[in-house]
XYZ file of C-alpha atoms in Angstrom:
573
model
C -33.081 13.707 -11.791
C -33.750 17.334 -10.820
C -35.449 18.168 -7.503
C -37.685 21.282 -7.330
C -36.805 21.578 -3.672
C -33.563 23.255 -4.775
C -35.538 26.314 -5.926
C -38.296 26.101 -3.287
C -38.204 29.866 -2.543
C -38.698 30.782 -6.199
C -41.502 28.261 -6.609
C -43.297 29.638 -3.528
C -43.201 33.143 -5.051
C -44.802 31.842 -8.282
C -47.425 29.996 -6.248
C -48.348 33.193 -4.366
C -48.571 35.246 -7.579
C -50.745 32.634 -9.207
C -53.043 32.410 -6.179
C -53.404 36.192 -5.987
C -54.194 36.676 -9.669
C -56.414 33.615 -10.136
C -58.022 33.859 -6.679
C -57.545 30.139 -6.077
C -55.357 27.960 -3.832
C -52.140 26.738 -5.458
C -49.864 23.776 -4.699
C -46.566 22.651 -6.235
C -45.080 19.189 -5.651
C -41.866 17.635 -6.941
C -41.672 14.312 -8.763
C -41.533 12.428 -5.430
C -44.817 14.150 -4.470
C -43.198 16.218 -1.731
C -45.030 19.569 -1.353
C -42.500 22.277 -2.322
C -44.870 25.300 -2.183
C -48.506 26.073 -1.332
C -51.045 28.743 -0.542
C -54.395 28.823 1.271
C -55.433 25.266 2.208
C -52.024 24.017 1.003
C -49.876 26.491 2.955
C -49.536 24.111 5.905
C -47.068 21.248 5.694
C -44.460 22.461 3.186
C -41.979 19.611 2.474
C -44.671 17.153 3.531
C -45.104 13.845 1.641
C -48.560 14.007 0.036
C -48.255 10.872 -2.098
C -51.070 8.989 -0.306
C -53.670 11.655 -1.170
C -52.361 12.900 -4.512
C -53.633 10.348 -7.021
C -54.452 13.049 -9.576
C -50.852 14.296 -9.377
C -49.601 10.734 -9.825
C -51.715 10.469 -12.977
C -50.286 13.770 -14.282
C -46.705 12.512 -13.721
C -47.485 9.112 -15.238
C -49.225 10.442 -18.386
C -47.504 13.817 -18.682
C -50.899 15.364 -19.441
C -53.129 18.080 -18.030
C -55.614 16.853 -15.400
C -59.020 18.510 -14.835
C -61.122 17.224 -11.957
C -64.669 18.687 -11.965
C -65.978 16.727 -8.996
C -63.181 16.045 -6.493
C -63.903 13.077 -4.230
C -66.286 11.480 -6.750
C -63.957 11.428 -9.788
C -62.579 7.992 -10.785
C -59.068 9.340 -10.210
C -59.955 10.029 -6.555
C -61.285 6.591 -5.664
C -58.112 5.516 -3.807
C -57.722 8.783 -1.914
C -58.011 8.223 1.835
C -59.590 11.664 2.482
C -61.981 11.775 -0.484
C -64.985 11.857 1.847
C -63.550 14.848 3.690
C -62.332 16.705 0.591
C -63.319 20.393 0.564
C -62.232 21.040 -3.048
C -64.915 21.763 -5.645
C -62.665 21.934 -8.716
C -58.989 21.080 -9.506
C -56.557 21.617 -12.345
C -53.091 19.941 -12.402
C -50.394 20.560 -14.988
C -47.001 18.664 -15.168
C -43.869 20.816 -14.933
C -41.473 19.671 -17.638
C -37.802 20.490 -18.101
C -36.164 19.343 -21.369
C -38.902 16.707 -21.780
C -38.505 15.371 -18.231
C -41.341 15.764 -15.705
C -39.893 17.299 -12.558
C -43.106 18.110 -10.673
C -46.758 19.218 -10.822
C -48.523 22.547 -10.243
C -52.144 22.425 -9.209
C -54.863 24.963 -8.451
C -58.094 24.256 -6.630
C -61.287 26.022 -5.609
C -63.037 25.340 -2.308
C -66.490 26.795 -3.108
C -69.041 26.738 -5.912
C -68.601 30.461 -6.741
C -64.921 30.018 -7.384
C -65.600 26.844 -9.413
C -68.088 28.725 -11.636
C -65.560 31.505 -12.219
C -62.917 28.996 -13.334
C -65.344 27.119 -15.626
C -66.489 30.359 -17.215
C -62.856 31.276 -17.965
C -61.363 27.800 -18.235
C -59.132 28.449 -21.256
C -57.627 31.545 -19.666
C -56.953 29.661 -16.417
C -55.342 26.791 -18.341
C -53.108 29.121 -20.346
C -52.104 31.052 -17.250
C -51.271 27.883 -15.252
C -49.295 26.436 -18.161
C -47.322 29.678 -18.386
C -46.515 29.525 -14.631
C -45.405 25.871 -15.091
C -43.074 27.013 -17.860
C -41.686 29.800 -15.699
C -40.933 27.284 -12.930
C -39.307 24.902 -15.440
C -37.156 27.713 -16.827
C -35.956 28.658 -13.382
C -35.252 25.019 -12.637
C -33.216 24.716 -15.839
C -31.253 27.888 -15.074
C -30.473 26.574 -11.601
C -29.480 23.135 -12.934
C -27.327 24.719 -15.634
C -25.544 26.907 -13.079
C -25.134 23.923 -10.748
C -23.719 21.797 -13.547
C -21.238 24.474 -14.535
C -20.192 24.869 -10.922
C -19.761 21.095 -10.515
C -17.605 21.027 -13.682
C -15.492 23.851 -12.277
C -15.117 22.001 -8.983
C -14.269 18.814 -10.848
C -11.597 20.561 -12.889
C -10.176 22.065 -9.703
C -10.071 18.602 -8.178
C -8.246 17.183 -11.160
C -5.848 20.129 -11.310
C -4.951 19.606 -7.671
C -4.210 15.975 -8.342
C -2.322 16.082 -11.623
C 0.368 13.745 -10.264
C -2.350 11.154 -9.766
C -4.258 9.296 -12.414
C -7.650 10.957 -13.101
C -10.540 9.538 -15.072
C -13.861 11.325 -15.597
C -16.694 8.831 -16.135
C -19.901 9.865 -17.864
C -23.424 8.730 -17.010
C -23.161 5.822 -19.458
C -20.220 4.376 -17.536
C -17.724 5.287 -20.273
C -14.473 7.208 -20.084
C -15.140 10.880 -20.855
C -11.702 12.233 -19.967
C -8.459 10.561 -18.885
C -5.298 12.481 -17.961
C -1.761 11.613 -19.037
C -0.757 10.249 -15.623
C -3.685 7.802 -15.699
C -2.770 6.552 -19.178
C 0.836 6.070 -18.185
C -0.045 4.158 -15.007
C -2.546 1.937 -16.837
C -0.147 1.320 -19.713
C -2.522 2.894 -22.309
C -0.973 4.476 -25.400
C -3.972 4.604 -27.749
C -6.539 7.370 -27.993
C -9.519 6.602 -25.745
C -12.825 7.833 -27.078
C -15.853 6.981 -24.957
C -14.550 3.499 -24.100
C -16.324 1.421 -21.473
C -14.537 1.310 -18.120
C -15.037 -1.506 -15.611
C -14.040 -0.752 -12.014
C -14.142 -3.635 -9.533
C -13.254 -3.077 -5.854
C -11.048 -5.840 -4.446
C -12.405 -5.231 -0.962
C -9.051 -4.188 0.442
C -8.214 -0.775 1.859
C -4.502 0.034 1.884
C -2.746 3.323 2.656
C -6.092 4.916 3.480
C -7.463 4.316 -0.018
C -9.442 1.521 -1.568
C -7.916 -0.982 -3.943
C -9.597 -1.488 -7.364
C -9.089 -3.492 -10.525
C -9.573 -1.212 -13.522
C -10.193 -2.569 -17.006
C -10.301 -0.452 -20.121
C -10.284 -2.599 -23.228
C -7.550 -5.232 -22.744
C -5.693 -3.218 -20.131
C -6.258 -4.509 -16.574
C -4.466 -2.920 -13.624
C -4.666 -2.902 -9.832
C -4.760 0.603 -8.450
C -5.246 2.333 -5.088
C -7.407 5.429 -5.012
C -10.868 6.929 -4.489
C -14.035 7.393 -6.521
C -15.967 10.630 -6.124
C -19.614 10.952 -7.258
C -20.383 14.074 -9.271
C -23.549 15.431 -7.554
C -26.707 15.784 -9.707
C -24.882 16.291 -12.996
C -26.468 15.645 -16.356
C -23.198 14.690 -18.051
C -20.799 13.162 -15.553
C -21.227 10.367 -13.070
C -17.909 9.968 -11.253
C -14.288 11.021 -11.013
C -11.664 8.410 -10.142
C -8.320 9.531 -8.715
C -5.727 6.805 -8.229
C -2.170 5.626 -8.166
C -1.005 2.374 -9.626
C -0.163 -0.183 -6.897
C 3.411 -0.336 -8.246
C 3.829 3.421 -7.821
C 2.481 3.223 -4.261
C 4.961 0.457 -3.520
C 7.802 2.517 -5.051
C 6.905 5.546 -2.872
C 6.808 3.401 0.288
C 10.131 1.805 -0.681
C 11.727 5.203 -1.324
C 10.617 6.455 2.093
C 11.636 3.368 4.062
C 14.643 1.888 2.267
C 17.971 2.447 4.024
C 19.975 -0.172 2.122
C 23.629 0.598 1.505
C 24.126 -1.648 -1.517
C 27.611 -2.864 -2.362
C 28.946 -4.654 -5.399
C 31.548 -7.405 -4.915
C 34.224 -4.925 -5.975
C 33.368 -2.841 -2.903
C 33.706 -5.738 -0.440
C 36.860 -4.913 1.520
C 39.458 -7.628 2.029
C 42.250 -9.485 0.242
C 42.286 -12.715 2.261
C 41.813 -16.045 0.512
C 38.429 -16.546 2.200
C 37.179 -13.087 1.149
C 38.299 -13.602 -2.409
C 36.532 -16.995 -2.507
C 33.421 -15.377 -1.054
C 33.381 -12.745 -3.833
C 33.705 -15.480 -6.476
C 30.879 -17.439 -4.863
C 28.617 -14.352 -4.855
C 29.211 -13.848 -8.601
C 28.384 -17.514 -9.337
C 25.038 -17.550 -7.524
C 23.902 -13.969 -8.172
C 21.725 -14.622 -11.227
C 20.116 -17.773 -9.837
C 16.513 -17.659 -8.609
C 17.362 -20.132 -5.825
C 17.105 -19.219 -2.178
C 20.315 -18.320 -0.361
C 21.049 -18.909 3.334
C 23.925 -16.808 4.677
C 25.431 -17.919 7.978
C 28.012 -16.198 10.073
C 28.678 -14.607 13.413
C 27.025 -11.361 14.417
C 28.722 -8.377 12.774
C 30.415 -10.445 10.068
C 28.656 -8.622 7.193
C 25.719 -10.823 6.225
C 23.702 -7.870 4.874
C 26.738 -6.733 2.832
C 26.869 -10.170 1.177
C 23.083 -10.118 0.590
C 23.189 -6.734 -1.144
C 26.227 -7.836 -3.174
C 24.231 -10.796 -4.474
C 21.417 -8.395 -5.387
C 23.710 -5.895 -7.082
C 25.404 -8.612 -9.165
C 22.087 -10.107 -10.277
C 19.653 -9.310 -13.048
C 17.335 -7.923 -10.345
C 19.692 -5.091 -9.446
C 17.238 -2.467 -10.815
C 14.386 -3.888 -8.745
C 13.836 -3.540 -5.008
C 15.899 -4.971 -2.192
C 13.693 -5.145 0.909
C 15.316 -6.083 4.211
C 13.538 -7.071 7.413
C 15.197 -8.038 10.677
C 13.127 -10.864 12.149
C 14.692 -10.340 15.575
C 14.112 -6.596 15.749
C 10.333 -6.652 15.231
C 8.014 -7.745 18.082
C 6.580 -11.201 17.461
C 2.903 -10.079 17.215
C 3.826 -7.525 14.506
C 6.153 -9.637 12.400
C 3.423 -11.396 10.448
C 1.754 -8.131 9.443
C 5.144 -6.620 8.515
C 5.909 -9.582 6.218
C 2.497 -10.094 4.625
C 0.696 -6.780 5.083
C -2.917 -6.218 6.121
C -6.038 -4.372 5.074
C -8.171 -1.841 6.907
C -9.868 -3.388 9.948
C -7.856 -6.605 9.748
C -7.271 -6.823 13.506
C -7.621 -4.777 16.685
C -4.936 -2.103 16.915
C -4.056 -2.237 13.221
C -3.330 0.974 11.372
C -6.781 2.041 9.988
C -5.092 2.816 6.687
C -3.925 -0.744 6.109
C -0.338 -1.619 5.129
C 1.593 -3.186 2.279
C 3.751 -6.085 3.445
C 7.460 -6.564 2.784
C 6.934 -9.536 0.450
C 4.533 -7.523 -1.723
C 6.928 -4.576 -1.602
C 9.761 -6.807 -2.809
C 7.802 -8.280 -5.743
C 10.064 -8.798 -8.797
C 13.070 -8.003 -6.557
C 14.846 -9.455 -3.514
C 13.713 -9.851 0.072
C 16.348 -10.235 2.765
C 15.152 -12.031 5.921
C 17.858 -11.257 8.452
C 18.070 -13.222 11.725
C 15.724 -15.861 10.309
C 16.521 -18.065 13.317
C 14.525 -15.682 15.522
C 11.287 -16.143 13.572
C 8.588 -17.770 15.747
C 7.771 -21.369 14.875
C 4.107 -20.656 13.971
C 5.170 -18.043 11.437
C 7.726 -20.357 9.869
C 4.901 -22.507 8.465
C 3.311 -19.476 6.837
C 6.623 -18.435 5.378
C 7.105 -21.950 4.001
C 3.725 -21.766 2.310
C 4.598 -18.382 0.723
C 7.861 -19.854 -0.615
C 6.143 -22.949 -1.958
C 3.043 -21.299 -3.479
C 4.781 -18.124 -4.680
C 1.854 -16.014 -3.557
C 0.833 -13.980 -0.565
C -2.519 -12.868 0.942
C -2.713 -9.754 3.128
C -4.100 -10.333 6.642
C -7.848 -9.745 6.579
C -8.045 -10.061 2.796
C -8.936 -12.790 0.323
C -7.005 -11.310 -2.588
C -4.197 -13.530 -3.826
C -1.063 -11.612 -4.858
C 1.314 -13.587 -7.145
C 4.951 -13.277 -6.139
C 8.198 -13.237 -8.066
C 10.637 -12.701 -5.243
C 14.115 -14.075 -4.622
C 14.654 -14.856 -0.948
C 17.940 -14.379 0.845
C 17.964 -15.381 4.487
C 20.655 -14.937 7.147
C 21.325 -16.105 10.653
C 24.076 -16.280 13.280
C 22.416 -19.290 14.907
C 22.957 -23.024 14.437
C 19.713 -23.924 12.632
C 20.500 -27.641 12.656
C 20.694 -27.572 16.427
C 17.464 -25.570 16.521
C 15.780 -28.232 14.413
C 16.783 -30.886 16.959
C 15.342 -28.702 19.687
C 12.083 -28.235 17.717
C 12.715 -24.513 17.449
C 13.082 -24.419 13.663
C 11.194 -26.308 10.997
C 13.312 -28.777 9.105
C 11.302 -28.367 5.854
C 11.789 -24.610 5.961
C 15.504 -25.086 6.557
C 15.866 -27.131 3.402
C 13.801 -24.592 1.450
C 16.135 -21.812 2.593
C 19.427 -23.674 2.473
C 19.448 -24.285 -1.290
C 22.581 -22.163 -1.708
C 24.487 -21.962 1.593
C 27.051 -19.176 2.025
C 29.170 -19.085 5.171
C 31.054 -15.958 6.150
C 34.221 -16.649 8.090
C 34.698 -14.602 11.288
C 37.227 -11.779 11.053
C 39.722 -13.584 13.321
C 39.991 -16.313 10.685
C 40.834 -13.848 7.886
C 43.330 -11.548 9.575
C 44.654 -10.333 6.231
C 41.450 -8.320 5.883
C 41.942 -6.441 9.153
C 44.472 -3.992 7.777
C 42.414 -3.253 4.659
C 39.275 -2.692 6.744
C 41.086 -0.456 9.258
C 42.357 1.901 6.543
C 38.962 1.868 4.783
C 37.124 2.946 7.955
C 39.847 5.428 8.921
C 39.440 7.289 5.644
C 35.660 7.144 5.914
C 35.513 8.650 9.412
C 38.293 11.187 9.004
C 36.342 12.641 6.027
C 33.149 12.490 8.051
C 34.731 14.340 10.992
C 36.832 16.660 8.832
C 40.134 15.503 10.357
C 43.592 15.056 8.792
C 45.169 11.616 8.821
C 48.873 10.840 8.439
C 49.528 7.268 9.644
C 48.867 4.473 12.099
C 51.842 3.447 14.260
C 53.206 -0.044 13.589
C 52.800 -1.177 17.186
C 49.227 0.028 17.199
C 48.403 -1.847 13.989
C 50.060 -4.986 15.498
C 47.693 -4.781 18.463
C 44.731 -4.458 16.095
C 45.894 -7.534 14.176
C 46.293 -9.605 17.357
C 42.885 -8.698 18.791
C 40.353 -11.564 18.346
C 37.444 -9.340 17.120
C 34.550 -11.349 18.518
C 32.243 -8.652 17.263
C 33.737 -8.992 13.777
C 33.625 -6.149 11.244
C 31.010 -4.213 13.233
C 33.274 -4.145 16.287
C 36.258 -3.167 14.136
C 34.324 -0.277 12.584
C 33.262 1.022 16.006
C 36.872 0.785 17.213
C 38.165 2.736 14.205
C 35.518 5.436 14.745
C 36.717 5.705 18.369
C 40.351 5.970 17.323
C 39.708 8.661 14.720
C 37.923 10.681 17.376
C 40.857 10.182 19.791
C 43.791 10.664 17.413
C 45.954 13.790 17.612
C 47.907 15.494 14.841
C 46.707 12.917 12.289
C 48.533 9.997 13.976
C 46.779 6.940 15.463
C 48.910 5.390 18.234
C 48.281 3.329 21.349
C 46.840 6.362 23.127
C 43.906 6.250 20.672
C 43.120 2.569 21.338
C 40.042 1.560 23.361
C 40.968 0.125 26.764
C 39.761 -3.413 25.955
C 42.322 -3.658 23.134
C 45.073 -2.191 25.278
C 44.436 -4.761 27.973
C 44.215 -7.654 25.540
C 47.491 -6.894 23.827
C 49.785 -5.534 26.526
C 51.454 -8.915 27.144
C 51.135 -12.128 25.187
C 51.666 -14.777 27.805
C 53.444 -17.992 26.984
C 50.683 -20.159 28.459
C 48.130 -18.712 26.015
C 49.958 -20.248 23.046
C 48.700 -23.800 22.335
C 50.384 -26.538 20.223
C 49.009 -26.836 16.700
C 48.503 -30.573 17.130
C 46.119 -29.935 20.030
C 44.118 -27.344 18.074
C 44.075 -29.650 15.037
C 42.677 -32.584 17.045
C 39.953 -30.414 18.567
C 38.817 -29.246 15.126
C 38.730 -32.829 13.799
C 36.762 -33.950 16.836
C 34.370 -31.044 16.379
C 33.772 -32.006 12.761
C 33.082 -35.676 13.597
C 30.747 -34.669 16.421
C 28.842 -32.552 13.912
C 28.682 -35.014 10.952
C 28.685 -38.257 12.940
C 31.122 -41.075 13.703
C 29.950 -43.194 10.740
C 32.026 -43.778 7.621
C 29.823 -41.298 5.716
C 30.153 -38.737 8.518
C 33.970 -39.052 8.556
C 34.081 -38.635 4.773
C 32.039 -35.427 5.072
C 34.174 -34.210 7.994
C 37.398 -34.829 5.987
C 35.944 -32.922 3.058
C 35.066 -29.897 5.215
C 38.482 -29.984 6.962
C 40.214 -30.069 3.580
C 42.098 -33.346 4.157
C 41.849 -36.862 2.789
C 40.032 -39.639 4.635
C 43.283 -41.492 5.222
C 44.852 -38.402 6.793
C 41.795 -38.061 9.003
C 42.151 -41.621 10.355
C 45.909 -41.146 10.881
C 45.468 -37.972 12.861
C 42.743 -39.562 15.001
C 45.110 -42.390 15.930
C 48.169 -40.172 16.637
C-alpha cells in the first residue's frame, strides 16, 4: 500500500497553493491518518498521528466518498472526537485521494470563522471541484512516484539476479506464485517443465548453515532442501520476494572440493608383491561393493588410509565422496561438531555461520573414521546411534537428515583390550568389525620393501628434479634388514632423505640416515634366535589371546595356520 509520506514535499506545496487560492486552512493525511501536510491551524505537528480526532477522515476512507461537515463539533460524525467541545472550525470539506481505485489519503479544507464559511457555502460547487482537482493532482504525483519506484526496484532486482547467476534465483509475485525462475534454480530443483505462475511453498527448517538459512522448497511435486536467503521487494505492486539459493548438495560439493585432500588409490596402485599384499588386494576387491562396515587394523604408518581409499575406488560409490576424519587429531570438545555438524547459535564459541558435519558431507558416499580407538567414550554411543538409525541431527537442530553412508574405521590400537578396560564400547566394536581387515607390518612383508623403495625414489627424484642411476647392493641390503617400526611412512621419509643426500644419481651408504647405519653395521650372533623359540612364543601369544579352552586353541591354530594336533604337539615339545 502506497504511503503519501514519500511525496510529502510535493503534497505540502499543493496544500499551500490550495490554501492561498481558497483562503482556507488545508490538511492532508495518509491512509494511516498521519498528517503529511498542513497550513494555518494545521501547520503544526506535521507527521503527527491525528487518528483520535479525525473521525470525519475515517469516514471518508471507509466510504470513499466526499464528506461535508456544516457544523463541526455538533455533527453526528464528530460525536466521538475528544476535542469537539474545543473545535474552532466552522465548516469542513474532506475528499479521499484515490490512486488506481485505492484510497491512499484524504485532503481536507476548513474555515475557522463565519465569514469564511459563508464564502464557501456561496461557492460550494466551485470549492468542491477545486478540491477534487487538487486531490487528483496529488494522486497523479503519487502514481508517478510509485511507478518510478517500481521501475527502480525492478532494475535493482535484475541487477541482484544478474550478480548471482550462478545461484538459483526465483522471483515471487504478490500472490505467492513463481513469476520468474532462472536456469540454475530449475537445474538445482530438478525441474524440466515450463513453470507458468505455479504456487511455491517455502518452509524454513530453522537451521542456519554456512551463514544462510536452510529451506524446503516445493514447486508442484518437486521438493528440495536448499540454503539461501529471501529478500523482500520493497513496496512493489507486482513482486513480493526474490529467493537466491544453492541446493544443499551443491553446498556440500563446494565444501568437499575445498577441504578434500584424499589421494585415492586403486588396488592396482598399491605397491608390493609379497603374498600378504597380494592377499590384501584380493580381499579389498571382494568387500568393496558391500555396504557393510569395515574395520582396518594395523600399526601406525602401515597404510590404513590407502586401504580405505582403495575400497572406495573399487566400489560402486567411487563417484561419490570419500570423507576422512582423524579422531585423534581433533580436540575432544570439537569432534562431535565435526562429525555431526551444527547450526547457528548451537553452542558458545560456535562459528556463527553454522557448519555441515562430516557424516552429512559423506552422504551417499564413504566416511573414513581414522584412529577410531581415540574417540571419547561418550561420543561412541552417539556414533553407535547414527550407525543403527542411519540418520543424523545437527547440534542445535531438530531436523533429521537420512543417511546412506558406508563407514570404514581404522585403528592401531587393540580394541578388545580397550573393551576390557572400559575404554571402548563392545556394541560399537561389533558394529564396526563386520568386515575386519588387518594390514601386516612392513617387517613381516619384506618383499615389498624393494618395490616401495624404488617407487618413492622415482617419486622424489622427479619432485626434486634430480637424476637417478642406481642403489648400491649393500645399501639395499641394509634397507631390507632394517625393522621399519614406523612402517611405510618411515620408509617414505627415509627415501626422501636419501634422494636429498645422494650424489651423481647413486644412493649408497653415505646417503643413509644414521639410525639405519647404526642398526645394520654389524649383525651380532646373539641377536639371532632359534626358530623353535620364536614359534613357541607366537603359539603362546595366540593362546593367551583366544583362551586356553578347546575352542580357544582351535581358533589359535586356525590363526597360526596349523592343525590342532600340530598345536598340541608343539606345546608339548
